[in-house]
Structure formats: structure tokens, C-alpha cells
Coordinates of C-alpha atoms and ligand atoms in Angstrom, one line a residue:
M1 CA 44.2 25.3 -202.4
E2 CA 41.2 27.1 -201.1
N3 CA 39.2 25.5 -198.4
K4 CA 37.0 23.3 -200.4
K5 CA 34.1 21.4 -198.8
E6 CA 34.8 18.5 -201.2
L7 CA 37.9 17.7 -199.2
R8 CA 35.8 16.1 -196.5
N9 CA 33.2 14.5 -198.7
W10 CA 34.9 11.1 -198.5
L11 CA 34.7 11.1 -194.7
D12 CA 31.1 12.2 -194.6
A13 CA 30.3 9.4 -197.1
F14 CA 31.4 6.9 -194.5
G15 CA 28.4 8.0 -192.5
L16 CA 30.0 7.3 -189.1
D17 CA 28.5 8.6 -185.9
H18 CA 31.9 8.7 -184.2
P19 CA 35.4 9.8 -185.3
L20 CA 37.1 7.6 -187.9
V21 CA 39.3 5.0 -186.3
I22 CA 42.1 3.4 -188.3
A23 CA 43.8 0.6 -186.4
G24 CA 46.3 -2.3 -187.1
P25 CA 49.9 -3.2 -186.7
C26 CA 52.8 -0.9 -187.5
S27 CA 54.0 -3.6 -189.9
A28 CA 52.4 -6.5 -191.7
E29 CA 54.5 -9.4 -190.5
T30 CA 52.7 -12.6 -191.6
E31 CA 49.4 -13.5 -193.2
E32 CA 48.2 -15.0 -189.9
Q33 CA 49.2 -11.9 -187.9
V34 CA 47.3 -9.5 -190.3
L35 CA 44.2 -11.7 -190.3
K36 CA 44.2 -12.2 -186.6
I37 CA 44.4 -8.5 -185.8
A38 CA 41.7 -7.7 -188.4
H39 CA 39.3 -10.2 -186.9
Q40 CA 40.0 -8.9 -183.4
L41 CA 39.1 -5.4 -184.6
K42 CA 36.2 -6.5 -186.8
D43 CA 33.2 -5.4 -184.7
S44 CA 34.7 -2.4 -183.1
D45 CA 34.6 1.3 -184.1
A46 CA 37.7 0.8 -186.1
N47 CA 36.6 0.4 -189.7
V48 CA 39.9 0.8 -191.5
L49 CA 42.8 -1.7 -191.1
R50 CA 46.3 -0.3 -191.3
A51 CA 49.5 -2.2 -191.9
G52 CA 52.9 -1.0 -193.2
I53 CA 54.2 -3.1 -196.1
W54 CA 57.2 -1.0 -196.9
K55 CA 58.7 0.4 -193.7
P56 CA 60.8 3.6 -193.9
R57 CA 63.5 3.0 -191.2
T58 CA 65.6 5.9 -190.1
R59 CA 68.6 3.6 -189.6
P60 CA 69.2 0.5 -191.8
G61 CA 69.2 -2.9 -190.2
N62 CA 65.7 -2.7 -188.8
F63 CA 62.7 -4.6 -190.3
E64 CA 62.0 -3.0 -193.6
G65 CA 58.6 -4.6 -194.3
V66 CA 57.5 -7.7 -196.1
G67 CA 56.9 -5.9 -199.4
A68 CA 54.2 -6.4 -202.0
L69 CA 53.3 -9.9 -200.7
G70 CA 51.6 -8.2 -197.7
L71 CA 49.2 -6.4 -200.0
K72 CA 47.5 -9.8 -200.6
W73 CA 47.1 -10.3 -196.9
L74 CA 45.4 -6.9 -196.6
Q75 CA 43.1 -7.9 -199.4
K76 CA 42.2 -11.1 -197.7
A77 CA 41.6 -9.3 -194.4
K78 CA 39.2 -7.0 -196.2
Q79 CA 37.3 -9.9 -197.8
E80 CA 37.0 -11.7 -194.5
T81 CA 36.1 -8.8 -192.2
G82 CA 34.7 -6.1 -194.5
M83 CA 37.2 -3.5 -193.1
L84 CA 38.7 -1.0 -195.5
T85 CA 42.5 -1.1 -195.8
T86 CA 45.3 1.4 -195.8
T87 CA 49.1 1.3 -196.2
E88 CA 52.0 3.7 -196.7
V89 CA 53.2 4.4 -200.2
A90 CA 56.6 6.1 -200.7
S91 CA 57.1 5.8 -204.5
P92 CA 55.2 5.6 -207.7
H93 CA 56.0 1.9 -207.8
H94 CA 54.3 1.4 -204.4
V95 CA 51.3 3.4 -205.7
D96 CA 51.0 1.1 -208.7
L97 CA 51.1 -2.0 -206.5
A98 CA 48.7 -0.7 -203.9
L99 CA 46.2 0.3 -206.6
E100 CA 46.5 -3.1 -208.3
H101 CA 45.6 -4.7 -204.9
D102 CA 42.7 -2.3 -204.4
I103 CA 44.0 -0.8 -201.2
D104 CA 41.3 1.8 -200.2
I105 CA 43.3 4.5 -198.5
L106 CA 47.0 5.4 -199.1
W107 CA 49.0 7.3 -196.6
I108 CA 52.1 9.3 -197.1
G109 CA 54.8 8.8 -194.4
A110 CA 56.5 11.6 -192.4
R111 CA 59.8 10.9 -194.1
T112 CA 58.2 11.3 -197.5
T113 CA 56.3 14.5 -196.8
V114 CA 59.7 16.3 -196.3
S115 CA 60.5 15.8 -200.0
P116 CA 58.6 17.8 -202.5
F117 CA 60.2 15.9 -205.4
I118 CA 59.0 12.5 -204.1
I119 CA 55.6 14.0 -203.2
Q120 CA 55.2 15.3 -206.8
D121 CA 56.2 11.9 -208.3
I122 CA 53.6 10.2 -206.1
A123 CA 50.9 12.8 -206.9
D124 CA 51.6 12.3 -210.6
A125 CA 51.3 8.6 -210.2
L126 CA 47.9 9.0 -208.5
K127 CA 46.6 11.7 -210.9
G128 CA 42.8 11.8 -210.8
T129 CA 42.4 8.9 -208.4
D130 CA 39.2 8.6 -206.3
K131 CA 41.3 6.9 -203.5
V132 CA 41.6 8.7 -200.2
V133 CA 45.1 10.0 -199.6
L134 CA 46.2 10.9 -196.1
V135 CA 49.3 13.0 -195.7
K136 CA 51.3 12.7 -192.5
N137 CA 53.0 15.8 -191.2
P138 CA 56.7 16.1 -192.2
V139 CA 59.3 14.9 -189.6
N140 CA 60.3 18.6 -188.9
P141 CA 57.9 21.2 -187.5
D142 CA 57.1 23.0 -190.8
L143 CA 53.5 23.7 -191.6
S144 CA 54.2 24.9 -195.1
L145 CA 55.9 21.6 -196.0
W146 CA 52.8 19.8 -194.8
L147 CA 50.4 22.0 -196.7
G148 CA 52.6 22.0 -199.7
A149 CA 52.3 18.2 -200.0
V150 CA 48.5 18.5 -199.7
E151 CA 48.5 21.1 -202.4
R152 CA 50.6 19.0 -204.7
F153 CA 48.0 16.2 -204.5
Y154 CA 45.1 18.6 -204.9
S155 CA 46.7 20.1 -208.0
C156 CA 46.8 16.5 -209.5
D157 CA 43.1 16.3 -209.2
I158 CA 43.2 14.1 -206.1
K159 CA 40.3 15.5 -204.0
N160 CA 39.8 12.9 -201.3
L161 CA 42.4 14.2 -199.0
G162 CA 43.1 14.3 -195.3
V163 CA 46.1 14.8 -193.0
I164 CA 47.6 12.8 -190.2
H165 CA 49.3 14.5 -187.2
R166 CA 52.1 12.2 -186.0
G167 CA 54.2 14.7 -184.1
F168 CA 57.6 16.3 -184.9
S169 CA 61.1 15.1 -184.1
A170 CA 63.2 17.3 -181.8
Y171 CA 66.8 17.0 -180.8
E172 CA 66.1 17.3 -177.1
K173 CA 64.6 14.2 -175.5
T174 CA 61.1 14.7 -174.1
K175 CA 58.4 12.4 -172.8
Y176 CA 57.3 12.0 -176.4
R177 CA 58.9 10.1 -179.2
N178 CA 57.7 13.0 -181.5
N179 CA 56.6 16.3 -179.9
P180 CA 52.9 16.9 -180.7
E181 CA 53.4 20.7 -181.3
W182 CA 49.5 20.9 -181.2
Q183 CA 49.7 24.5 -182.3
I184 CA 50.8 23.5 -185.8
A185 CA 47.9 21.2 -186.3
I186 CA 45.5 23.8 -184.8
E187 CA 46.9 26.3 -187.3
L188 CA 46.3 23.9 -190.1
Q189 CA 42.7 23.2 -188.8
N190 CA 42.0 27.0 -188.7
K191 CA 43.2 27.5 -192.3
F192 CA 41.4 24.4 -193.7
P193 CA 38.5 23.4 -191.3
D194 CA 37.2 20.9 -193.9
L195 CA 40.4 19.0 -194.4
P196 CA 39.9 15.9 -192.2
L197 CA 42.5 15.8 -189.5
I198 CA 43.5 12.5 -187.9
L199 CA 45.7 12.0 -184.9
D200 CA 48.4 9.2 -184.8
P201 CA 49.0 9.0 -181.0
S202 CA 51.3 6.0 -181.4
H203 CA 54.1 7.8 -183.2
I204 CA 53.7 10.9 -181.0
A205 CA 53.9 8.8 -177.8
G206 CA 56.4 6.1 -178.7
R207 CA 54.9 4.4 -175.6
R208 CA 51.6 2.9 -174.5
D209 CA 50.7 4.7 -171.3
I210 CA 49.9 8.2 -172.9
I211 CA 47.9 7.0 -175.9
F212 CA 44.6 7.6 -174.2
D213 CA 45.4 11.1 -173.1
L214 CA 46.6 12.0 -176.6
C215 CA 43.4 10.7 -178.1
Q216 CA 41.2 12.6 -175.7
T217 CA 43.1 15.9 -176.4
A218 CA 42.6 15.3 -180.1
L219 CA 38.8 14.7 -179.7
D220 CA 38.6 17.9 -177.5
L221 CA 40.3 19.7 -180.4
N222 CA 37.7 18.4 -182.8
Y223 CA 39.9 16.0 -184.7
D224 CA 38.1 13.9 -187.2
G225 CA 39.8 10.6 -186.5
L226 CA 42.5 8.5 -184.9
M227 CA 45.1 6.1 -186.3
V228 CA 46.4 3.7 -183.6
E229 CA 49.0 1.0 -183.9
T230 CA 47.5 -2.2 -182.7
H231 CA 49.0 -5.7 -182.4
Y232 CA 47.8 -8.8 -180.6
D233 CA 51.3 -9.3 -179.1
P234 CA 52.7 -5.8 -179.0
D235 CA 55.9 -6.7 -177.1
N236 CA 56.9 -9.0 -179.9
A237 CA 56.0 -6.8 -182.8
W238 CA 58.7 -6.6 -185.4
S239 CA 58.6 -2.8 -185.4
D240 CA 57.5 -0.1 -182.9
A241 CA 56.9 -2.7 -180.2
K242 CA 56.9 -0.2 -177.3
Q243 CA 54.0 1.9 -178.7
Q244 CA 51.6 -0.7 -179.9
I245 CA 48.5 -1.7 -177.9
T246 CA 46.3 -4.7 -178.2
P247 CA 42.9 -4.6 -180.0
A248 CA 41.2 -5.2 -176.7
T249 CA 43.0 -2.2 -175.2
L250 CA 42.0 -0.1 -178.2
I251 CA 38.4 -1.1 -177.8
Q252 CA 38.5 -0.1 -174.1
I253 CA 40.1 3.2 -175.0
M254 CA 37.3 3.9 -177.5
K255 CA 34.7 3.2 -174.9
D256 CA 36.4 5.5 -172.3
L257 CA 37.0 8.4 -174.7
K258 CA 34.5 11.3 -174.4
I259 CA 33.3 12.1 -177.9
R260 CA 31.4 15.3 -177.9
K261 CA 28.6 15.3 -180.4
E262 CA 26.6 18.2 -181.7
V263 CA 23.2 17.3 -180.5
S264 CA 21.4 20.4 -179.3
E265 CA 22.3 24.0 -179.2
S266 CA 23.6 23.8 -175.7
E267 CA 25.6 20.7 -176.8
D268 CA 27.0 22.8 -179.6
F269 CA 27.9 25.5 -177.0
K270 CA 29.6 22.9 -174.8
N271 CA 31.5 21.6 -177.8
K272 CA 32.8 25.0 -178.8
L273 CA 33.8 25.7 -175.2
N274 CA 35.6 22.4 -174.9
N275 CA 37.4 23.0 -178.1
L276 CA 38.5 26.4 -177.1
R277 CA 39.5 25.2 -173.6
A278 CA 41.7 22.5 -175.2
K279 CA 43.4 25.2 -177.2
I280 CA 44.0 27.2 -174.0
D281 CA 45.5 24.2 -172.3
V282 CA 47.9 23.7 -175.2
A283 CA 48.9 27.4 -175.1
D284 CA 49.3 27.2 -171.2
N285 CA 51.6 24.2 -171.5
Q286 CA 53.7 26.0 -174.1
L287 CA 53.9 29.0 -171.7
I288 CA 55.3 26.8 -168.9
E289 CA 57.7 25.1 -171.2
L290 CA 59.0 28.4 -172.5
L291 CA 59.3 29.9 -169.1
A292 CA 61.3 26.8 -168.0
K293 CA 63.5 27.2 -171.0
R294 CA 64.1 30.9 -170.2
M295 CA 65.0 30.0 -166.6
K296 CA 67.6 27.5 -167.8
V297 CA 69.3 30.1 -169.9
S298 CA 69.1 32.4 -167.0
D299 CA 70.8 29.8 -164.8
E300 CA 73.6 29.5 -167.4
I301 CA 74.0 33.3 -167.2
G302 CA 74.2 33.0 -163.5
Q303 CA 77.1 30.5 -163.9
V304 CA 78.9 32.9 -166.2
K305 CA 78.4 35.8 -163.9
K306 CA 79.6 33.8 -160.9
A307 CA 82.8 32.8 -162.8
Q308 CA 83.6 36.5 -163.5
N309 CA 82.4 37.7 -160.1
V310 CA 79.8 40.0 -161.8
S311 CA 76.7 41.1 -159.9
V312 CA 73.3 39.5 -160.5
L313 CA 71.4 42.6 -161.1
Q314 CA 72.3 44.5 -164.3
T315 CA 69.9 47.4 -164.3
K316 CA 70.7 48.9 -167.7
R317 CA 70.2 45.6 -169.5
W318 CA 67.0 45.0 -167.6
N319 CA 65.5 48.4 -168.5
E320 CA 66.3 47.7 -172.1
I321 CA 64.4 44.4 -172.1
L322 CA 61.4 45.9 -170.4
G323 CA 61.2 48.8 -172.9
K324 CA 61.5 46.4 -175.8
M325 CA 58.8 44.0 -174.4
V326 CA 56.3 46.9 -173.8
L327 CA 56.6 47.9 -177.5
E328 CA 56.3 44.2 -178.6
G329 CA 53.3 43.7 -176.4
E330 CA 51.6 46.8 -177.7
Q331 CA 51.9 45.5 -181.2
H332 CA 50.0 42.3 -180.1
G333 CA 47.3 44.2 -178.2
L334 CA 48.8 43.6 -174.7
S335 CA 48.6 46.5 -172.3
E336 CA 51.7 48.1 -170.8
E337 CA 50.5 47.4 -167.3
F338 CA 50.2 43.7 -168.0
I339 CA 53.6 43.4 -169.7
L340 CA 55.3 45.3 -166.8
R341 CA 53.7 43.0 -164.3
L342 CA 54.5 39.8 -166.2
F343 CA 58.1 40.7 -166.9
K344 CA 58.8 41.9 -163.4
A345 CA 57.6 38.5 -162.1
V346 CA 59.8 36.7 -164.7
H347 CA 62.7 38.9 -163.8
Q348 CA 62.3 38.3 -160.1
E349 CA 62.3 34.5 -160.7
S350 CA 65.4 34.9 -162.8
I351 CA 67.2 36.8 -160.0
N352 CA 66.1 34.1 -157.5
H353 CA 67.6 31.5 -159.7
Q354 CA 70.9 33.3 -160.2
E355 CA 71.2 34.2 -156.5
K356 CA 70.9 30.5 -155.7
I357 CA 73.7 29.8 -158.1
M358 CA 75.9 32.6 -156.6
K359 CA 75.5 31.1 -153.1
Q360 CA 76.4 27.5 -154.2
Ligands
PEP401 C1 54.0 4.2 -189.5 O1 52.9 4.7 -189.6 O2 54.3 3.1 -189.1 C2 55.2 5.1 -189.8 C3 56.3 4.7 -190.2 O3 54.8 6.4 -189.5 P1 55.6 7.8 -189.7 O4 55.8 8.0 -191.2 O5 54.7 8.7 -189.0 O6 56.9 7.7 -189.0
MN402 MN1 55.1 2.5 -186.8

């Protein structure tokens, strides 16, 4: 797939003067619930209503969705509010039912994107469709798997494509339900700047209080839209209760977000600068996390050395590291002087950590 401008035609055709906002509950629960939420969102910036009908649950026993019945509720919501509709499809059978009920946008869930076989089956079922298909990133941090899914749709003559960034699962617990790994989405954006990129802050966060910040970061990184789980009674939602926000909260968030538009040349400059600064912030955060990870390993080495009564400073090993890093750095255009200064500082911090452990 080359970077084709036609990829974003569907979004330009919406004629929005703000990023696309998709909102609605994690799951359709009852007809009243779907209609009530749709009406609460009706006159907001959200013009696409989302609701999961078939819910892919990692563990059995959780609410698995109301099934095809819910498609009728989405149709009714569309009639009553004029909002477009979207739901997740995970099999050719889902595709047939969604098309029969004239769902406007189909999204592919993270657990589906990991399977090229299922993606191919869904792409075949959608062959030549004009519907918009949004592909969520796979559960694991693998850019090729994500792009591969987009390419399979594109090869089946499905041209109205976009991607949804919903974060990546990790074994270690962090403040996120799914780590954003912004650099993966940035890489995708650099490769395919015309492929609309939408953030799903809800599944990244897994909680309400950081939804706003995630949305702002996405706008600073020039994302094209947001998909936010929204429920009038989040605490009692049948799925993903902790991360859903009310339509009123979403409307407030949309008011507070700074959307940077290209108005004049100087606005364009500010835009670019903001975009690049957001990328620097992402990289800086990664640096800190990596340094912290390195120090943890260093602490463990300290414990091992202490148990064996070995000295903290191992000059030979240290000189080997330094030599290797200077060479590595050179290959990446980093000066010897910089590498030496950086690694001496890192080494000193490591020694401080280990000495503390020795003294314990
Ligand atoms: C969802 O959107 O409710 C969902 C199940 O998402 P994901 O595939 O990102 O887990
Ligand atoms: Mn959900």
C-alpha cells in the first residue's frame, strides 16, 4: 500500500472543522440506553455513535454483547438523531449483519487485528465496499501486524480506511490499562500521513481521570479524531465501567481541548512546532522510563555483588560498555563527547545506587 490520498477522502467528505469525534457506550445494553446516550450526544461535536454489539472478552463469563438485536437500536438512534453509527465486526457473519442494518462505519477490534486469517476473511466479506473501515491496533506492540491488516483491506478494494490507536497490552502493570506506545502510532503516521488516525483514550486509560490528557496529546500529535466510550451511567455500565464518561463530561472535554487549526502561516508554524514538541515529550518520557528500567537492573546487580562480596566498580566491564556505546553512537550521528558524558552520568548514578545497596 503506497500512501494514497484517497485513504482520507471519506474523512474530508465529512467536512468537519474539528477532529472527528466518535462517542457512545462500550456495549449496547438496551434500546433505551442506546437512544438516551445518542440523544445526549446529538448536538455535540460527536457525529458518530459507537456501541459494541458483539463484545470480545478476554475471559469468558463477562457480558458478551446483545448480538444482532442491538443493530436495530443503532438504526433507530440514527433515524432519531442523524448521527452516523459504528460497531465492531469480528467475523464475515458480523459483516453481513452490519451491512444489512446499514451501519456506516465498521471497526476491527484489537483482538481481531492480531489474526491475519480472520482479517483476510473479513476483508473478503467486505470486498469493494464503500463503508469506512477503522482498524484498531493489535493487542501487542507490533506495527507490521497493524499495517498488514490495513493492507489486506486495501487489497480487497476497500479504500475508505482509517486506524484507531487503543494502546498495547504489557505484562507489567502501569498507570494505563494499555500502554500508549505513542512512538508506534507516530511511526505509522510518518509512513502514511493520509491514513486517518484516531485515538481511543478509553481503552488506553482504563480509567476516567486521564482521558482528557490523552486526548490533548493526540491533538498535539495531529491525530484526526477521537473515539471515547460514553455512558449516561458509567458506574453501572455492563462493560468497561471504570473508563466510561458521561456525555456531559465528554462535551466539556471537547470544549477544553485545544484544537490547533491551520489558519495563517504563523498558525501553521505554531502547529508544526507543537506537533514536534509533542513528539519530543513522548521521546523524553521514554528516556526517563528506560533510565529507570536500567537502574532497576543495576540495583539487582548490586544485590548479586553484595551477596558475593564483590566490589561495585568493575573497571574492565565499564570500559567495554563505553567503547561499545561510542561506536553505536557514531552510527547514529551522536558525537563521542556526548556519549562519554551521557554514559559517565549514567554510570555514576548506577554506582550510587549500588553503593546504597552495599551499605544496607
Ligand atoms: C471496544 O472498543 O469496546 C473494544 C472491545 O475495544 P478493543 O478491541 O480496543 O479492546
Ligand atoms: Mn470497551
